[in-house]
Tab-separated table of C-alpha atoms and ligand atoms in Angstrom:
chain	number	residue	atom	x	y	z
L	15	MET	CA	97.338	70.508	81.099
L	16	ILE	CA	97.948	71.809	78.158
L	17	ASN	CA	99.372	69.097	75.666
L	18	LEU	CA	102.760	70.465	75.075
L	19	LYS	CA	103.290	68.098	72.267
L	20	LEU	CA	106.971	68.419	73.079
L	21	PRO	CA	109.558	64.707	74.049
L	22	ARG	CA	109.169	64.647	78.079
L	23	ILE	CA	110.247	62.743	80.498
L	24	LYS	CA	109.100	62.257	83.197
L	25	LEU	CA	111.534	63.870	86.792
L	26	CYS	CA	110.147	65.658	88.677
L	27	GLN	CA	107.661	64.936	91.629
L	28	LEU	CA	104.680	67.762	89.905
L	29	PRO	CA	102.280	69.824	90.770
L	30	THR	CA	104.266	71.782	94.014
L	31	ASP	CA	101.858	72.691	96.377
L	32	LEU	CA	99.805	76.011	96.531
L	33	GLU	CA	100.079	77.242	99.937
L	34	PRO	CA	98.997	80.216	101.373
L	35	ALA	CA	101.721	82.151	103.770
L	36	SER	CA	99.055	83.531	105.838
L	37	ILE	CA	101.164	84.376	109.096
L	38	LEU	CA	103.674	86.767	106.463
L	39	SER	CA	100.855	88.618	104.885
L	40	GLU	CA	99.745	89.550	107.961
L	41	LYS	CA	103.523	90.700	109.402
L	42	LEU	CA	104.121	92.125	105.921
L	43	GLY	CA	100.203	94.169	105.833
L	44	ASN	CA	98.059	95.412	102.504
L	45	VAL	CA	98.788	91.784	101.037
L	46	ASN	CA	98.422	88.219	99.936
L	47	ILE	CA	101.623	86.491	100.333
L	48	TYR	CA	101.705	82.365	97.450
L	49	PHE	CA	104.046	80.031	97.719
L	50	LYS	CA	104.574	77.488	94.666
L	51	ARG	CA	107.116	75.035	96.196
L	52	ASP	CA	108.992	74.044	92.912
L	53	ASP	CA	111.313	73.702	95.947
L	54	ASN	CA	109.452	70.297	96.674
L	55	THR	CA	110.494	68.749	92.721
L	56	GLY	CA	112.846	66.323	94.094
L	57	LEU	CA	116.621	65.580	91.809
L	58	ALA	CA	118.202	65.221	95.330
L	59	MET	CA	116.479	67.748	96.594
L	60	GLY	CA	114.482	70.172	94.212
L	61	GLY	CA	114.564	73.095	92.632
L	62	ASN	CA	113.775	74.598	89.188
L	63	LYS	CA	116.303	73.447	87.123
L	64	GLY	CA	113.557	69.395	87.419
L	65	ARG	CA	111.091	71.214	84.821
L	66	LYS	CA	113.565	72.294	81.993
L	67	LEU	CA	115.298	69.434	82.183
L	68	GLU	CA	111.743	67.269	82.249
L	69	PHE	CA	112.108	68.301	77.604
L	70	LEU	CA	116.118	69.547	78.031
L	71	LEU	CA	116.989	65.649	77.954
L	72	ALA	CA	114.034	63.994	76.511
L	73	ASP	CA	114.827	66.058	73.643
L	74	ALA	CA	118.824	65.062	74.104
L	75	VAL	CA	117.629	60.947	74.303
L	76	LYS	CA	115.051	61.727	71.153
L	77	ASN	CA	118.949	62.534	70.018
L	78	GLY	CA	120.601	59.443	71.017
L	79	SER	CA	122.872	61.179	73.147
L	80	ASP	CA	125.174	59.349	75.339
L	81	VAL	CA	127.092	62.093	78.177
L	82	ILE	CA	125.697	65.957	78.873
L	83	ILE	CA	127.608	68.342	79.371
L	84	THR	CA	127.045	70.798	81.242
L	85	THR	CA	128.059	73.942	82.743
L	86	GLY	CA	126.956	76.494	86.121
L	87	SER	CA	129.212	78.272	89.284
L	88	ILE	CA	130.640	76.283	91.796
L	89	GLN	CA	127.251	76.856	93.894
L	90	SER	CA	125.425	75.951	90.697
L	91	ASN	CA	121.685	74.351	91.801
L	92	HIS	CA	121.139	73.463	87.804
L	93	ALA	CA	124.167	71.547	87.699
L	94	ARG	CA	123.640	69.555	90.663
L	95	MET	CA	120.217	68.562	89.263
L	96	THR	CA	121.364	68.091	86.167
L	97	CYS	CA	123.402	65.035	87.159
L	98	ALA	CA	120.998	63.696	89.642
L	99	ALA	CA	118.523	63.510	86.711
L	100	CYS	CA	121.237	61.763	84.420
L	101	LYS	CA	122.039	59.393	87.084
L	102	LYS	CA	118.461	58.796	87.080
L	103	LEU	CA	119.001	57.937	83.268
L	104	GLY	CA	121.618	56.116	83.491
L	105	ILE	CA	123.080	59.111	81.303
L	106	ASP	CA	126.933	59.941	81.564
L	107	VAL	CA	127.023	63.731	82.589
L	108	ILE	CA	129.976	65.975	82.791
L	109	LEU	CA	130.085	69.622	85.227
L	110	VAL	CA	131.996	72.349	83.993
L	111	LEU	CA	132.188	74.833	87.116
L	112	LYS	CA	133.240	78.159	87.246
L	113	GLY	CA	135.831	78.602	89.803
L	114	LYS	CA	138.395	77.171	91.716
L	115	LYS	CA	138.393	74.233	92.887
L	116	PRO	CA	137.428	74.599	97.246
L	117	SER	CA	139.528	72.659	99.096
L	118	SER	CA	136.054	70.573	100.909
L	119	PHE	CA	133.215	70.110	98.739
L	120	GLN	CA	130.430	71.466	101.123
L	121	GLY	CA	126.276	72.290	99.999
L	122	ASN	CA	125.335	71.626	96.501
L	123	LEU	CA	129.202	69.739	95.835
L	124	LEU	CA	128.738	67.646	98.598
L	125	LEU	CA	125.881	66.138	97.100
L	126	GLU	CA	127.456	65.703	93.259
L	127	LYS	CA	130.155	64.482	95.436
L	128	LEU	CA	128.042	61.847	96.771
L	129	MET	CA	126.233	61.327	93.460
L	130	ASN	CA	129.894	60.088	92.115
L	131	ALA	CA	129.279	63.153	89.865
L	132	ASP	CA	132.376	63.905	86.724
L	133	ILE	CA	133.152	67.600	87.778
L	134	ARG	CA	135.499	69.682	85.957
L	135	PHE	CA	136.509	72.992	87.674
L	136	VAL	CA	136.942	75.595	85.427
L	137	ASP	CA	138.691	79.106	86.387
L	138	ALA	CA	137.295	81.002	83.925
L	139	LEU	CA	136.266	84.585	83.979
L	140	SER	CA	133.374	84.631	81.955
L	141	TYR	CA	130.608	81.513	80.461
L	142	ALA	CA	132.144	82.202	76.991
L	143	ASP	CA	135.319	81.421	79.015
L	144	ILE	CA	133.692	78.444	79.883
L	145	ASN	CA	132.011	76.917	76.356
L	146	ILE	CA	136.087	76.772	75.407
L	147	THR	CA	136.489	74.287	77.522
L	148	VAL	CA	133.682	72.553	77.098
L	149	ASN	CA	133.498	72.268	73.044
L	150	TYR	CA	136.942	71.202	73.368
L	151	ILE	CA	135.572	68.520	75.528
L	152	MET	CA	132.819	67.380	73.675
L	153	GLY	CA	135.339	67.757	70.488
L	154	GLU	CA	137.033	64.177	73.234
L	155	LEU	CA	134.124	63.424	73.245
L	156	LYS	CA	132.791	62.741	70.000
L	157	ALA	CA	136.741	61.020	68.806
L	158	GLU	CA	136.065	58.815	71.429
L	159	GLY	CA	132.939	58.225	68.841
L	160	LYS	CA	130.702	59.546	72.288
L	161	LYS	CA	127.753	61.448	71.893
L	162	PRO	CA	127.620	64.693	73.683
L	163	TYR	CA	124.661	66.831	74.362
L	164	PHE	CA	124.899	70.307	75.910
L	165	ILE	CA	122.500	72.345	77.360
L	166	PRO	CA	123.396	75.475	78.553
L	167	VAL	CA	123.932	77.399	81.731
L	168	GLY	CA	120.328	76.805	83.868
L	169	GLY	CA	119.038	75.488	80.983
L	170	SER	CA	117.732	78.900	79.661
L	171	VAL	CA	117.160	78.821	76.491
L	172	GLY	CA	113.367	77.816	74.702
L	173	LEU	CA	113.761	74.501	74.646
L	174	GLY	CA	114.086	75.147	79.011
L	175	ALA	CA	112.052	77.391	79.432
L	176	CYS	CA	109.256	74.631	77.727
L	177	GLY	CA	108.594	73.720	81.618
L	178	TYR	CA	107.784	76.981	82.927
L	179	VAL	CA	105.475	77.217	80.876
L	180	ASP	CA	103.930	74.456	82.187
L	181	GLY	CA	104.875	75.118	85.665
L	182	ALA	CA	102.723	78.051	85.140
L	183	LEU	CA	99.688	76.301	83.374
L	184	GLU	CA	99.854	74.303	86.074
L	185	LEU	CA	99.789	77.514	88.526
L	186	PHE	CA	96.830	78.371	86.884
L	187	GLN	CA	95.089	75.401	86.852
L	188	GLN	CA	95.558	75.239	90.745
L	189	ALA	CA	94.706	78.912	91.084
L	190	ASP	CA	91.244	78.475	88.966
L	191	LYS	CA	90.440	75.516	91.192
L	192	GLN	CA	90.168	77.662	94.429
L	193	ALA	CA	89.226	81.104	92.747
L	194	LEU	CA	92.164	82.344	93.500
L	195	ARG	CA	93.082	85.669	90.696
L	196	ILE	CA	96.719	85.848	91.311
L	197	ASP	CA	98.378	89.506	90.454
L	198	TYR	CA	101.828	88.950	91.337
L	199	ILE	CA	103.920	85.715	90.074
L	200	VAL	CA	107.264	87.114	92.349
L	201	ASN	CA	110.440	84.880	90.762
L	202	ALA	CA	114.314	85.568	91.394
L	203	VAL	CA	115.629	85.933	87.727
L	204	GLY	CA	119.618	84.399	87.796
L	205	SER	CA	119.507	82.838	84.048
L	206	GLY	CA	116.088	84.403	82.495
L	207	GLY	CA	114.423	80.414	81.193
L	208	THR	CA	112.004	80.774	84.068
L	209	SER	CA	111.196	84.005	83.318
L	210	ALA	CA	110.882	83.048	80.176
L	211	GLY	CA	108.265	80.441	80.306
L	212	PHE	CA	106.273	82.343	83.129
L	213	GLU	CA	106.329	84.725	79.877
L	214	VAL	CA	104.576	82.581	77.750
L	215	GLY	CA	102.259	80.485	80.092
L	216	VAL	CA	100.450	83.394	81.542
L	217	ARG	CA	99.512	84.464	78.228
L	218	LEU	CA	98.860	81.085	76.772
L	219	ALA	CA	96.358	80.446	79.778
L	220	LYS	CA	95.367	84.359	78.522
L	221	LYS	CA	95.263	85.724	82.163
L	222	ASN	CA	96.507	89.448	83.622
L	223	SER	CA	99.519	88.805	86.221
L	224	LYS	CA	102.492	90.187	86.504
L	225	ILE	CA	105.877	88.809	85.805
L	226	VAL	CA	108.055	90.570	88.275
L	227	GLY	CA	111.934	89.452	88.017
L	228	ILE	CA	113.840	89.788	90.900
L	229	SER	CA	117.366	89.827	89.197
L	230	VAL	CA	120.074	87.911	91.279
L	231	ASP	CA	122.678	89.019	89.027
L	232	ALA	CA	123.458	90.928	85.840
L	233	GLU	CA	121.469	94.647	85.109
L	234	LYS	CA	117.618	94.529	84.887
L	235	SER	CA	118.708	95.930	80.749
L	236	VAL	CA	120.629	92.559	79.964
L	237	PHE	CA	117.826	90.544	81.967
L	238	LYS	CA	114.471	91.782	79.828
L	239	GLN	CA	116.597	91.484	76.193
L	240	ASP	CA	117.395	87.061	77.767
L	241	ILE	CA	113.941	86.607	79.124
L	242	ALA	CA	112.271	87.799	75.887
L	243	ARG	CA	114.555	86.207	73.392
L	244	ILE	CA	114.337	82.698	75.252
L	245	ALA	CA	110.122	83.356	75.929
L	246	GLN	CA	109.961	84.207	71.606
L	247	ASP	CA	112.094	80.895	71.011
L	248	CYS	CA	109.859	78.697	73.798
L	249	ALA	CA	106.888	80.400	71.414
L	250	SER	CA	108.246	79.504	68.477
L	251	LEU	CA	109.019	75.876	69.419
L	252	LEU	CA	105.513	75.767	70.689
L	253	LYS	CA	104.217	76.774	67.731
L	254	VAL	CA	102.177	79.895	69.190
L	255	ASP	CA	102.001	83.253	67.627
L	256	LEU	CA	103.140	85.633	71.044
L	257	ASN	CA	104.947	89.207	70.377
L	258	ILE	CA	106.843	89.620	73.426
L	259	LEU	CA	109.301	92.178	74.044
L	260	PRO	CA	111.923	93.152	76.253
L	261	GLU	CA	109.608	96.505	77.477
L	262	ASP	CA	106.555	94.755	78.550
L	263	VAL	CA	109.274	92.297	80.746
L	264	ILE	CA	109.450	93.341	84.718
L	265	VAL	CA	113.111	93.235	86.703
L	266	PHE	CA	113.764	94.857	89.188
L	267	ASP	CA	117.782	95.263	89.368
L	268	LYS	CA	118.163	96.821	93.461
L	269	TYR	CA	118.902	93.497	95.063
L	270	ILE	CA	121.543	92.018	94.261
L	271	GLY	CA	123.556	92.427	96.832
L	272	GLU	CA	126.766	94.217	97.324
L	273	GLU	CA	129.094	91.693	96.618
L	274	GLY	CA	126.899	90.428	93.308
L	275	TYR	CA	126.005	86.917	92.391
L	276	GLY	CA	126.863	84.490	94.464
L	277	LYS	CA	127.364	85.999	97.839
L	278	PRO	CA	124.176	86.571	101.042
L	279	SER	CA	122.805	89.347	101.362
L	280	ARG	CA	121.724	91.123	104.677
L	281	GLN	CA	118.409	92.105	103.091
L	282	GLY	CA	118.744	88.569	101.990
L	283	ILE	CA	119.754	86.844	105.167
L	284	GLU	CA	116.291	88.556	106.864
L	285	ALA	CA	114.076	87.406	104.091
L	286	ILE	CA	115.561	84.166	104.544
L	287	LYS	CA	115.116	84.385	108.784
L	288	LEU	CA	111.347	85.829	107.817
L	289	VAL	CA	110.491	83.313	106.219
L	290	ALA	CA	111.288	80.851	107.648
L	291	GLU	CA	110.573	82.286	111.270
L	292	THR	CA	106.729	82.650	109.815
L	293	GLU	CA	105.938	80.435	107.660
L	294	GLY	CA	109.010	77.045	108.431
L	295	ILE	CA	109.671	77.916	104.863
L	296	ILE	CA	113.495	77.863	104.017
L	297	LEU	CA	114.918	79.717	101.746
L	298	ASP	CA	118.548	80.076	99.986
L	299	PRO	CA	120.602	82.078	99.935
L	300	VAL	CA	122.038	82.798	96.082
L	301	TYR	CA	118.467	82.736	94.813
L	302	SER	CA	114.825	83.019	96.340
L	303	GLY	CA	116.417	85.180	100.002
L	304	LYS	CA	117.732	87.509	97.703
L	305	ALA	CA	113.948	87.833	95.787
L	306	MET	CA	111.412	87.355	98.826
L	307	ALA	CA	113.625	90.286	99.998
L	308	GLY	CA	113.241	92.188	96.887
L	309	LEU	CA	108.557	91.184	97.563
L	310	ILE	CA	109.208	92.291	101.287
L	311	ASP	CA	110.980	95.936	99.622
L	312	LEU	CA	108.131	96.373	96.912
L	313	VAL	CA	104.936	95.710	99.282
L	314	LYS	CA	106.960	98.247	102.089
L	315	LYS	CA	106.981	100.651	99.145
L	316	GLY	CA	103.403	100.361	97.710
L	317	TYR	CA	104.520	98.913	94.685
L	318	PHE	CA	101.832	95.541	94.856
L	319	LYS	CA	98.082	97.972	94.877
L	320	ASP	CA	96.047	96.662	98.264
L	321	GLY	CA	95.045	93.451	99.491
L	322	SER	CA	96.751	91.648	96.367
L	323	ASN	CA	97.437	88.113	95.411
L	324	ILE	CA	101.343	87.748	95.447
L	325	VAL	CA	102.262	84.016	94.013
L	326	PHE	CA	106.098	83.367	95.064
L	327	LEU	CA	107.626	80.881	92.763
L	328	HIS	CA	110.534	79.028	95.928
L	329	THR	CA	112.827	77.775	92.947
L	330	GLY	CA	114.397	76.305	94.919
L	331	GLY	CA	117.669	76.119	95.754
L	332	THR	CA	118.442	74.851	99.450
L	333	PRO	CA	121.802	73.366	99.521
L	334	ALA	CA	123.789	76.132	98.742
L	335	LEU	CA	122.941	77.401	102.543
L	336	PHE	CA	125.249	74.651	104.393
L	337	ASP	CA	127.959	76.507	102.684
L	338	MET	CA	127.856	80.073	103.551
L	339	LEU	CA	126.328	79.715	106.264
L	340	VAL	CA	126.715	78.645	108.730
L	341	ASP	CA	130.418	79.733	109.461
L	342	SER	CA	129.717	83.446	108.992
L	343	GLY	CA	128.144	83.644	111.922
L	344	ASN	CA	124.863	84.738	110.824
C	418	PLP	C1	118.680	78.905	88.538
C	418	PLP	C2	117.916	78.850	89.498
C	418	PLP	C3	117.326	80.536	89.540
C	418	PLP	C4	116.908	81.420	88.241
C	418	PLP	O1	116.199	80.656	87.332
C	418	PLP	P1	116.644	81.519	85.900
C	418	PLP	O2	115.039	80.086	85.260
C	418	PLP	O3	117.834	80.458	85.848
C	418	PLP	O4	116.303	82.444	85.587
C	418	PLP	C5	116.088	80.684	90.930
C	418	PLP	N1	117.063	80.173	91.692
C	418	PLP	C6	117.473	79.137	92.178
C	418	PLP	C7	116.909	78.662	93.232
C	418	PLP	C8	118.227	78.578	91.406
C	418	PLP	O5	119.135	77.019	91.022
């Protein structure tokens, strides 16, 4: 691992495994699929936010912060993992979640409840509106003499993306050991920090792997801009001279599903079932299931060259399964 020279706190179980999915690959034909198991990073049931939090929370601690505030959707994996990390570090944490307080707490909310999380539900339409509430809470905390530290949605800022620069370097080191040439890396895009880290990491490792993002939320034009911007911020924190342009970033936005972010799609559920029955690996309905639906469709459409080696980044999110699929009959 290169020394990223930034403060970092060990929170995750790393490295995560890189494993072949040979039965799934055979079923799809013409490509070799591997899973990078970032669903197994730890922090109250794993996922991709852990790597980002190792850098973000180190910065908070360095700044002497004593309370962390973050935000996300009702079933935010980022909120759940931030909560777990803060509990582990003994720092106060406030989760400002976008939406109405539900009548029962399932999935990520159930885990947050078990951790005795301080949750504030805000029924707003956008994160811009949520941030008004966040600023208000920050003001109150400061007035009480506290030192709050805000982590934006998904931890998707330059510093958070450093977690996935490290994740990319970890992956390439594992691949090199197995003499595996990675042609493509496929991952779900929700706020762009993971992809941004990979864009920086692939350049630092001097590899030709293409980073293929599958949007679960916004249009590709939005994410191409976001990812390039976060990647540039990340590169400047690492003091490396890179030029990452929106047009260099690959994002597909055809797999969000009819009902949009946070709602299961038919293709996504089929992808979850296929991966479960071929590999015994469980994906989630909001992110990784939709990303896998994209991967499968792109294989069918011949997007990947025959014989390509594709790494699917399993970003976690499985707790949401227990909120969304239990009583839907799916
Ligand atoms: C947050 C999240 C993503 C998206 O990662 P970004 O860095 O926000 O693009 C993907 N999968 C899961 C399970 C997530 O929780």
